[in-house]
Short mmCIF file of C-alpha atoms in Angstrom, two decimals:
data_model
loop_
_atom_site.label_atom_id
_atom_site.label_comp_id
_atom_site.label_asym_id
_atom_site.label_seq_id
_atom_site.Cartn_x
_atom_site.Cartn_y
_atom_site.Cartn_z
CA UNK A 1 16.99 -107.55 -49.68
CA UNK A 2 15.07 -105.08 -51.79
CA UNK A 3 15.54 -101.37 -51.07
CA UNK A 4 11.81 -100.72 -50.77
CA UNK A 5 8.62 -102.33 -49.54
CA UNK A 6 5.97 -103.29 -52.09
CA UNK A 7 4.10 -100.04 -52.69
CA UNK A 8 0.90 -101.82 -53.68
CA UNK A 9 0.79 -103.94 -50.57
CA UNK A 10 2.32 -101.63 -47.96
CA UNK A 11 -1.05 -100.94 -46.33
CA UNK A 12 -1.98 -104.62 -46.30
CA UNK A 13 1.07 -105.80 -44.35
CA UNK A 14 0.62 -106.75 -40.71
CA UNK A 15 2.60 -104.74 -38.14
CA UNK A 16 5.04 -107.62 -37.70
CA UNK A 17 5.79 -107.59 -41.43
CA UNK A 18 6.74 -103.91 -41.26
CA UNK A 19 9.91 -104.69 -39.29
CA UNK A 20 12.87 -106.26 -41.06
CA UNK A 21 16.33 -106.78 -39.53
CA UNK A 22 17.81 -103.67 -41.17
CA UNK A 23 14.79 -101.45 -41.87
CA UNK A 24 11.25 -100.62 -40.83
CA UNK A 25 8.33 -99.19 -42.79
CA UNK A 26 7.61 -95.47 -42.50
CA UNK A 27 3.96 -96.43 -42.14
CA UNK A 28 4.80 -97.29 -38.52
CA UNK A 29 5.07 -93.54 -37.85
CA UNK A 30 1.92 -92.47 -39.68
CA UNK A 31 -0.79 -95.13 -39.44
CA UNK A 32 -3.40 -94.35 -36.71
CA UNK A 33 -4.51 -98.00 -36.69
CA UNK A 34 -1.01 -99.15 -35.77
CA UNK A 35 -0.88 -96.49 -33.06
CA UNK A 36 -4.07 -97.84 -31.49
CA UNK A 37 -2.59 -101.34 -31.47
CA UNK A 38 0.58 -100.03 -29.83
CA UNK A 39 -1.41 -98.52 -26.99
CA UNK A 40 -3.07 -101.87 -26.33
CA UNK A 41 -0.24 -104.31 -27.03
CA UNK A 42 2.73 -102.29 -25.76
CA UNK A 43 1.74 -99.52 -23.37
CA UNK A 44 -0.97 -101.56 -21.63
CA UNK A 45 1.15 -104.73 -21.50
CA UNK A 46 4.76 -103.73 -20.84
CA UNK A 47 6.22 -102.18 -17.71
CA UNK A 48 5.91 -98.40 -18.10
CA UNK A 49 7.96 -95.92 -16.04
CA UNK A 50 5.67 -93.73 -13.90
CA UNK A 51 7.82 -91.98 -11.26
CA UNK A 52 11.14 -91.61 -9.52
CA UNK A 53 10.90 -92.59 -5.87
CA UNK A 54 11.90 -89.08 -4.75
CA UNK A 55 8.67 -87.74 -6.28
CA UNK A 56 6.65 -89.81 -3.78
CA UNK A 57 9.10 -89.83 -0.91
CA UNK A 58 6.67 -89.31 2.01
CA UNK A 59 3.18 -90.64 2.79
CA UNK A 60 0.60 -88.59 0.91
CA UNK A 61 2.98 -87.43 -1.80
CA UNK A 62 1.56 -88.12 -5.24
CA UNK A 63 2.17 -87.63 -8.93
CA UNK A 64 -0.47 -87.87 -11.67
CA UNK A 65 0.64 -89.39 -14.97
CA UNK A 66 -0.44 -92.01 -17.53
CA UNK A 67 0.06 -95.67 -18.31
CA UNK A 68 -0.54 -95.61 -22.03
CA UNK A 69 -3.68 -93.52 -22.38
CA UNK A 70 -5.05 -94.39 -18.96
CA UNK A 71 -4.69 -91.67 -16.30
CA UNK A 72 -3.14 -92.81 -13.03
CA UNK A 73 -2.02 -91.46 -9.67
CA UNK A 74 1.27 -92.66 -8.20
CA UNK A 75 1.11 -92.18 -4.42
CA UNK A 76 2.80 -93.34 -1.23
CA UNK A 77 0.19 -94.55 1.23
CA UNK A 78 0.24 -94.19 5.02
CA UNK A 79 2.07 -97.50 5.45
CA UNK A 80 4.84 -96.35 3.11
CA UNK A 81 3.88 -98.46 0.10
CA UNK A 82 4.02 -96.85 -3.35
CA UNK A 83 0.81 -97.52 -5.26
CA UNK A 84 -0.48 -96.69 -8.70
CA UNK A 85 -4.22 -95.99 -8.80
CA UNK A 86 -6.44 -95.50 -11.81
CA UNK A 87 -7.46 -91.84 -11.77
CA UNK A 88 -11.16 -92.59 -12.19
CA UNK A 89 -13.95 -92.40 -9.65
CA UNK A 90 -15.79 -95.71 -9.31
CA UNK A 91 -19.14 -93.89 -9.30
CA UNK A 92 -19.54 -91.99 -12.56
CA UNK A 93 -16.00 -92.04 -13.91
CA UNK A 94 -14.74 -88.53 -13.13
CA UNK A 95 -11.03 -88.00 -12.45
CA UNK A 96 -10.31 -87.60 -8.75
CA UNK A 97 -7.01 -85.71 -9.12
CA UNK A 98 -6.07 -82.97 -11.59
CA UNK A 99 -2.84 -81.76 -9.97
CA UNK A 100 0.41 -82.95 -11.52
CA UNK A 101 1.96 -83.47 -8.09
CA UNK A 102 1.48 -82.59 -4.47
CA UNK A 103 0.62 -83.95 -1.05
CA UNK A 104 -2.84 -85.14 -0.01
CA UNK A 105 -4.67 -87.00 2.75
CA UNK A 106 -6.75 -88.79 0.13
CA UNK A 107 -8.64 -88.12 -3.09
CA UNK A 108 -12.21 -86.86 -3.43
CA UNK A 109 -14.27 -86.83 -6.60
CA UNK A 110 -15.53 -83.28 -7.29
CA UNK A 111 -18.74 -84.53 -8.89
CA UNK A 112 -20.46 -86.41 -6.04
CA UNK A 113 -17.74 -86.30 -3.36
CA UNK A 114 -16.96 -89.99 -3.15
CA UNK A 115 -13.71 -90.00 -1.18
CA UNK A 116 -10.80 -92.43 -1.30
CA UNK A 117 -7.90 -93.18 1.03
CA UNK A 118 -4.28 -93.02 -0.12
CA UNK A 119 -4.31 -96.78 -0.65
CA UNK A 120 -7.36 -96.44 -2.93
CA UNK A 121 -10.02 -97.71 -0.50
CA UNK A 122 -13.42 -96.05 -0.76
CA UNK A 123 -13.81 -94.37 2.61
CA UNK A 124 -16.84 -92.13 2.24
CA UNK A 125 -20.08 -91.73 0.26
CA UNK A 126 -22.30 -88.67 0.84
CA UNK A 127 -25.94 -89.42 1.67
CA UNK A 128 -25.33 -93.18 1.88
CA UNK A 129 -28.94 -94.07 2.61
CA UNK A 130 -29.66 -94.42 -1.12
CA UNK A 131 -27.18 -97.29 -1.27
CA UNK A 132 -28.64 -99.39 1.54
CA UNK A 133 -29.21 -102.88 0.22
CA UNK A 134 -27.76 -101.81 -3.13
CA UNK A 135 -23.99 -101.54 -2.64
CA UNK A 136 -21.32 -101.56 0.05
CA UNK A 137 -18.02 -99.71 0.02
CA UNK A 138 -16.01 -102.94 -0.12
CA UNK A 139 -14.60 -103.60 -3.56
CA UNK A 140 -15.44 -100.09 -4.83
CA UNK A 141 -12.08 -98.44 -4.25
CA UNK A 142 -9.89 -96.91 -6.95
CA UNK A 143 -8.58 -99.63 -9.21
CA UNK A 144 -5.05 -100.70 -8.31
CA UNK A 145 -2.46 -100.90 -11.09
CA UNK A 146 0.35 -103.38 -10.59
CA UNK A 147 3.42 -101.49 -9.40
CA UNK A 148 7.04 -102.52 -8.84
CA UNK A 149 10.30 -100.61 -8.55
CA UNK A 150 14.03 -101.01 -8.98
CA UNK A 151 16.83 -98.62 -8.06
CA UNK A 152 14.45 -95.79 -7.27
CA UNK A 153 12.62 -96.17 -10.59
CA UNK A 154 8.89 -96.91 -10.24
CA UNK A 155 7.11 -98.83 -13.00
CA UNK A 156 3.49 -99.90 -13.53
CA UNK A 157 1.70 -102.27 -15.87
CA UNK A 158 -1.95 -102.89 -16.65
CA UNK A 159 -1.16 -106.56 -17.32
CA UNK A 160 -1.54 -108.56 -14.11
CA UNK A 161 0.16 -111.52 -15.81
CA UNK A 162 3.25 -109.61 -16.95
CA UNK A 163 6.62 -111.01 -15.93
CA UNK A 164 8.14 -109.49 -12.76
CA UNK A 165 9.76 -106.11 -13.34
CA UNK A 166 13.27 -107.34 -12.56
CA UNK A 167 12.93 -110.05 -15.22
CA UNK A 168 11.73 -107.48 -17.76
CA UNK A 169 14.67 -105.20 -16.96
CA UNK A 170 17.21 -108.02 -16.98
CA UNK A 171 20.71 -106.66 -17.56
CA UNK A 172 19.40 -103.10 -17.47
CA UNK A 173 19.56 -103.35 -13.67
CA UNK A 174 23.34 -103.13 -13.53
CA UNK A 175 23.22 -99.98 -15.67
CA UNK A 176 20.61 -98.41 -13.40
CA UNK A 177 22.96 -99.14 -10.50
CA UNK A 178 25.81 -97.43 -12.36
CA UNK A 179 23.64 -94.42 -13.24
CA UNK A 180 22.72 -93.89 -9.59
CA UNK A 181 26.40 -93.60 -8.65
CA UNK A 182 26.40 -90.00 -9.87
CA UNK A 183 24.86 -89.21 -6.48
CA UNK A 184 28.42 -89.49 -5.14
CA UNK A 185 27.24 -91.37 -2.06
CA UNK A 186 23.90 -89.55 -1.76
CA UNK A 187 20.55 -90.69 -3.20
CA UNK A 188 19.37 -88.94 -6.35
CA UNK A 189 16.24 -86.80 -6.33
CA UNK A 190 14.16 -84.95 -8.92
CA UNK A 191 15.06 -81.25 -9.04
CA UNK A 192 12.52 -80.28 -11.69
CA UNK A 193 10.93 -81.25 -14.97
CA UNK A 194 10.83 -79.59 -18.38
CA UNK A 195 7.81 -80.79 -20.38
CA UNK A 196 7.07 -80.22 -24.06
CA UNK A 197 5.27 -81.73 -27.03
CA UNK A 198 6.69 -82.51 -30.44
CA UNK A 199 4.70 -83.24 -33.59
CA UNK A 200 5.93 -86.71 -34.30
CA UNK A 201 5.51 -90.40 -33.51
CA UNK A 202 6.84 -91.66 -30.18
CA UNK A 203 9.21 -94.14 -31.83
CA UNK A 204 11.19 -91.29 -33.40
CA UNK A 205 12.24 -90.20 -29.93
CA UNK A 206 12.70 -93.80 -28.78
CA UNK A 207 15.34 -94.17 -31.50
CA UNK A 208 17.14 -90.98 -30.52
CA UNK A 209 18.51 -91.89 -27.11
CA UNK A 210 21.11 -94.40 -28.33
CA UNK A 211 21.67 -92.67 -31.69
CA UNK A 212 25.25 -91.48 -31.34
CA UNK A 213 25.41 -90.87 -35.10
CA UNK A 214 23.34 -87.66 -34.90
CA UNK A 215 25.13 -86.02 -31.98
CA UNK A 216 27.96 -83.99 -33.58
CA UNK A 217 25.68 -83.07 -36.50
CA UNK A 218 22.48 -82.02 -34.75
CA UNK A 219 24.25 -80.63 -31.70
CA UNK A 220 26.93 -78.54 -33.42
CA UNK A 221 25.67 -75.41 -31.64
CA UNK A 222 25.98 -77.10 -28.25
CA UNK A 223 29.47 -78.38 -29.05
CA UNK A 224 30.49 -74.85 -30.04
CA UNK A 225 29.05 -73.39 -26.83
CA UNK A 226 30.91 -75.54 -24.27
CA UNK A 227 34.49 -75.40 -23.08
CA UNK A 228 37.14 -77.45 -24.83
CA UNK A 229 37.29 -79.98 -21.99
CA UNK A 230 33.58 -80.81 -22.29
CA UNK A 231 33.77 -80.96 -26.09
CA UNK A 232 36.72 -83.32 -25.90
CA UNK A 233 34.87 -85.54 -23.41
CA UNK A 234 31.98 -85.89 -25.89
CA UNK A 235 34.18 -86.61 -28.92
CA UNK A 236 33.26 -90.24 -29.45
CA UNK A 237 32.66 -90.55 -33.19
CA UNK A 238 35.86 -92.45 -33.96
CA UNK A 239 36.76 -93.90 -30.55
CA UNK A 240 36.48 -97.73 -30.77
CA UNK A 241 35.95 -97.94 -27.00
CA UNK A 242 32.61 -96.16 -27.38
CA UNK A 243 29.90 -98.69 -28.13
CA UNK A 244 26.18 -99.46 -28.17
CA UNK A 245 24.87 -102.74 -26.74
CA UNK A 246 21.56 -104.58 -27.09
CA UNK A 247 20.55 -105.51 -23.52
CA UNK A 248 17.49 -107.56 -24.50
CA UNK A 249 13.75 -106.86 -24.24
CA UNK A 250 14.15 -103.77 -26.42
CA UNK A 251 16.58 -102.10 -24.01
CA UNK A 252 19.98 -100.74 -25.07
CA UNK A 253 22.89 -98.67 -23.80
CA UNK A 254 25.24 -96.29 -25.61
CA UNK A 255 28.59 -95.67 -23.93
CA UNK A 256 29.92 -92.29 -25.03
CA UNK A 257 32.40 -91.54 -22.23
CA UNK A 258 33.66 -94.99 -21.15
CA UNK A 259 35.89 -93.56 -18.41
CA UNK A 260 32.74 -92.28 -16.67
CA UNK A 261 30.69 -95.47 -17.03
CA UNK A 262 31.50 -96.49 -13.45
CA UNK A 263 32.12 -93.34 -11.42
CA UNK A 264 33.56 -95.36 -8.55
CA UNK A 265 36.57 -96.13 -10.74
CA UNK A 266 38.98 -93.20 -10.64
CA UNK A 267 42.74 -93.45 -10.95
CA UNK A 268 43.13 -89.79 -10.06
CA UNK A 269 44.71 -88.75 -13.36
CA UNK A 270 41.66 -87.06 -14.90
CA UNK A 271 41.85 -83.32 -14.14
CA UNK A 272 38.70 -81.65 -12.81
CA UNK A 273 37.26 -79.15 -15.26
CA UNK A 274 38.33 -75.60 -14.50
CA UNK A 275 34.74 -74.37 -14.97
CA UNK A 276 33.97 -75.97 -11.59
CA UNK A 277 36.80 -74.29 -9.65
CA UNK A 278 34.30 -72.15 -7.76
CA UNK A 279 32.28 -75.21 -6.78
CA UNK A 280 35.43 -76.98 -5.60
CA UNK A 281 36.21 -74.03 -3.35
CA UNK A 282 32.66 -73.99 -1.92
CA UNK A 283 32.74 -77.69 -1.12
CA UNK A 284 36.16 -77.52 0.51
CA UNK A 285 34.93 -74.58 2.60
CA UNK A 286 32.29 -76.96 3.98
CA UNK A 287 35.03 -79.26 5.20
CA UNK A 288 34.80 -81.97 2.52
CA UNK A 289 37.99 -83.88 1.84
CA UNK A 290 39.61 -83.94 -1.59
CA UNK A 291 38.28 -87.41 -2.45
CA UNK A 292 34.65 -86.43 -1.74
CA UNK A 293 34.97 -83.20 -3.69
CA UNK A 294 36.51 -85.02 -6.63
CA UNK A 295 33.76 -87.63 -6.63
CA UNK A 296 31.02 -84.96 -6.78
CA UNK A 297 32.70 -82.84 -9.42
CA UNK A 298 33.55 -85.78 -11.71
CA UNK A 299 29.82 -86.64 -11.67
CA UNK A 300 28.67 -83.12 -12.58
CA UNK A 301 27.97 -84.19 -16.19
CA UNK A 302 26.42 -87.44 -15.02
CA UNK A 303 27.53 -90.85 -16.17
CA UNK A 304 29.18 -91.71 -19.46
CA UNK A 305 26.23 -93.44 -21.12
CA UNK A 306 22.65 -93.24 -22.35
CA UNK A 307 20.44 -96.12 -21.19
CA UNK A 308 17.25 -96.69 -23.18
CA UNK A 309 14.52 -98.69 -21.43
CA UNK A 310 11.72 -99.88 -23.69
CA UNK A 311 9.16 -98.45 -24.14
CA UNK A 312 9.13 -95.02 -22.47
CA UNK A 313 12.09 -93.94 -20.34
CA UNK A 314 15.79 -93.36 -20.71
CA UNK A 315 18.63 -92.41 -18.42
CA UNK A 316 20.44 -89.89 -20.56
CA UNK A 317 23.87 -89.06 -19.11
CA UNK A 318 22.55 -87.04 -16.12
CA UNK A 319 18.77 -86.78 -16.53
CA UNK A 320 15.68 -88.86 -17.22
CA UNK A 321 13.79 -88.56 -20.49
CA UNK A 322 10.22 -89.84 -20.39
CA UNK A 323 7.95 -90.10 -23.44
CA UNK A 324 4.17 -90.39 -23.57
CA UNK A 325 2.40 -91.06 -26.87
CA UNK A 326 -0.65 -88.86 -27.43
CA UNK A 327 -1.57 -89.72 -31.01
CA UNK A 328 0.16 -91.17 -34.04
CA UNK A 329 1.90 -87.82 -34.65
CA UNK A 330 2.04 -86.21 -31.20
CA UNK A 331 4.27 -87.09 -28.25
CA UNK A 332 4.85 -85.54 -24.82
CA UNK A 333 8.44 -85.46 -23.59
CA UNK A 334 9.58 -84.84 -20.03
CA UNK A 335 13.21 -84.03 -19.26
CA UNK A 336 13.71 -84.68 -15.56
CA UNK A 337 16.66 -82.93 -13.90
CA UNK A 338 18.31 -84.94 -11.13
CA UNK A 339 20.37 -83.83 -8.15
CA UNK A 340 21.72 -85.05 -4.84
CA UNK A 341 19.50 -85.55 -1.78
CA UNK A 342 21.51 -84.60 1.29
CA UNK A 343 22.52 -81.76 3.63
CA UNK A 344 21.67 -78.44 1.90
CA UNK A 345 25.01 -76.86 2.74
CA UNK A 346 26.77 -79.63 0.82
CA UNK A 347 24.41 -80.69 -1.96
CA UNK A 348 22.98 -77.19 -2.52
CA UNK A 349 25.99 -75.84 -4.46
CA UNK A 350 26.29 -79.14 -6.36
CA UNK A 351 22.63 -79.13 -7.38
CA UNK A 352 22.83 -75.48 -8.43
CA UNK A 353 25.63 -76.30 -10.84
CA UNK A 354 23.91 -79.48 -12.04
CA UNK A 355 20.85 -77.41 -12.93
CA UNK A 356 22.99 -74.94 -14.89
CA UNK A 357 24.53 -77.85 -16.84
CA UNK A 358 21.04 -79.27 -17.45
CA UNK A 359 19.64 -75.92 -18.62
CA UNK A 360 22.51 -75.41 -21.01
CA UNK A 361 21.34 -78.41 -23.05
CA UNK A 362 17.66 -78.86 -22.14
CA UNK A 363 14.64 -76.58 -22.36
CA UNK A 364 13.45 -73.93 -24.84
CA UNK A 365 16.61 -71.84 -24.32
CA UNK A 366 18.99 -74.79 -24.25
CA UNK A 367 21.38 -75.72 -27.03
CA UNK A 368 20.14 -79.31 -27.34
CA UNK A 369 16.38 -79.72 -26.98
CA UNK A 370 15.30 -77.35 -29.78
CA UNK A 371 17.65 -79.02 -32.27
CA UNK A 372 16.49 -82.50 -31.31
CA UNK A 373 12.82 -81.53 -31.55
CA UNK A 374 13.32 -79.98 -34.98
CA UNK A 375 14.88 -83.21 -36.22
CA UNK A 376 12.02 -85.30 -34.81
CA UNK A 377 9.43 -83.01 -36.40
CA UNK A 378 11.16 -83.30 -39.76
CA UNK A 379 11.23 -87.09 -39.65
CA UNK A 380 7.46 -87.11 -39.11
CA UNK A 381 6.83 -84.68 -41.96
CA UNK A 382 9.10 -86.55 -44.33
CA UNK A 383 7.87 -90.04 -43.42
CA UNK A 384 4.50 -89.27 -44.98
CA UNK A 385 6.17 -89.26 -48.40
CA UNK A 386 7.04 -92.45 -50.29
CA UNK A 387 5.11 -94.98 -48.18
CA UNK A 388 7.10 -97.81 -49.78
CA UNK A 389 10.44 -96.25 -48.79
CA UNK A 390 11.79 -97.75 -45.55
CA UNK A 391 13.30 -96.13 -42.50
CA UNK A 392 16.84 -97.50 -42.52
CA UNK A 393 18.31 -98.86 -39.29
CA UNK A 394 21.21 -100.77 -40.84
CA UNK A 395 24.22 -98.70 -39.78
CA UNK A 396 26.90 -100.97 -38.33
CA UNK A 397 24.93 -104.19 -38.75
CA UNK A 398 27.90 -105.85 -40.45
CA UNK A 399 30.25 -105.02 -37.58
CA UNK A 400 28.05 -106.19 -34.72
CA UNK A 401 29.61 -108.77 -32.47
CA UNK A 402 28.69 -110.57 -29.28
CA UNK A 403 30.48 -108.98 -26.34
CA UNK A 404 29.83 -111.41 -23.50
CA UNK A 405 26.10 -112.00 -23.96
CA UNK A 406 25.27 -108.62 -25.53
CA UNK A 407 25.17 -107.81 -29.22
CA UNK A 408 27.44 -104.77 -29.51
CA UNK A 409 28.66 -102.35 -32.13
CA UNK A 410 30.10 -98.83 -32.28
CA UNK A 411 28.25 -96.04 -30.47
CA UNK A 412 27.34 -94.44 -33.80
CA UNK A 413 25.68 -97.64 -35.02
CA UNK A 414 21.97 -98.43 -34.91
CA UNK A 415 22.14 -101.49 -32.67
CA UNK A 416 19.85 -99.87 -30.10
CA UNK A 417 17.16 -99.17 -32.70
CA UNK A 418 17.30 -102.73 -33.99
CA UNK A 419 16.88 -103.95 -30.41
CA UNK A 420 13.82 -101.74 -29.81
CA UNK A 421 12.15 -102.75 -33.07
CA UNK A 422 12.72 -106.43 -32.39
CA UNK A 423 10.80 -106.03 -29.13
CA UNK A 424 8.16 -103.91 -30.90
CA UNK A 425 7.69 -106.68 -33.44
CA UNK A 426 7.40 -109.33 -30.71
CA UNK A 427 4.73 -107.44 -28.80
CA UNK A 428 2.79 -106.36 -31.88
CA UNK A 429 2.70 -109.98 -33.10
CA UNK A 430 0.79 -111.15 -30.04
#
């Protein structure tokens, strides 16, 4: 293959022609026309993550978010069903909810006070006499967006003919099940969210989650800031047991700490990190047995893998990372901290320590987020140059093998990126 795309024709190529097995065109990061197509063909067609079930745990609890560019409200109705509603009054189009999250009895448009039930039904119109013989309330509720969930993860799609969610997830489901085991017998819940914007294309972040190659380079400051036990746990650059697998449909998983992939498997030989001695003492003081304490403390750093779910959410060791494209060179990122949902006297100390671990890497004062964001910004700035020069995603392509039914290579290889771009090409070709 040639090392470059044809400079003369780079802007004439269709989106599908911009993806080759080992490289993609930088134009995919910078072309506003391609971005508009992505919003229509990917984010309005695929299953998009919208909430964790703990964010809408009780009737009336809601979260406002987006499916692509379209504003939506995720809410649990009075019958306990989780719904996704288009955040647009059926009268004159105003949004009916501006809060990011909360609890409500329904939603009322501030413009003309049309009011809607939690299930989206139109329940009230002020001064209804003007509508006699013109319109009835039936069929004028908030538009319903197709919603399905798996393992506590709630997804929505604007495509009523999309395949069922479980088919779209495929083998991802077993990894979601493994990720949820860090609850140590308790359900997981959202503890808080750190939200920020970076000046780059959404696909730059999509690539990052299963990019083990960057970790010891970009995150040198984090590696230097942690104890030796944590640093040793994350030393995966040359370990052949650490691998990245293509799970199909653009999804991939990077196993960085294989011994923590399934937290139910514990031979008892791994010592608990001394940094958690105080937590161990607190839990034992609550009457927990050694096995329960060990299970919670081994899961303090989360699971041993990053799971990337195309197109907008990843399970990254212990937290969720959610992306939302804003424009061709702007992307919102949410880092969602997760903890245990159980008796406060037991899970309280655990969640406190989980938040400290999360804050050490995430957020504006963390050792990880600022370094990642700087790298993403730089890719966007650099990608503008040399439009014929490709973005290379060929690392490890010659050592890929089929492990069971998954294409697999080393954790530092770019198998996950190739998987995502294959799905991107499929959807953009439709």
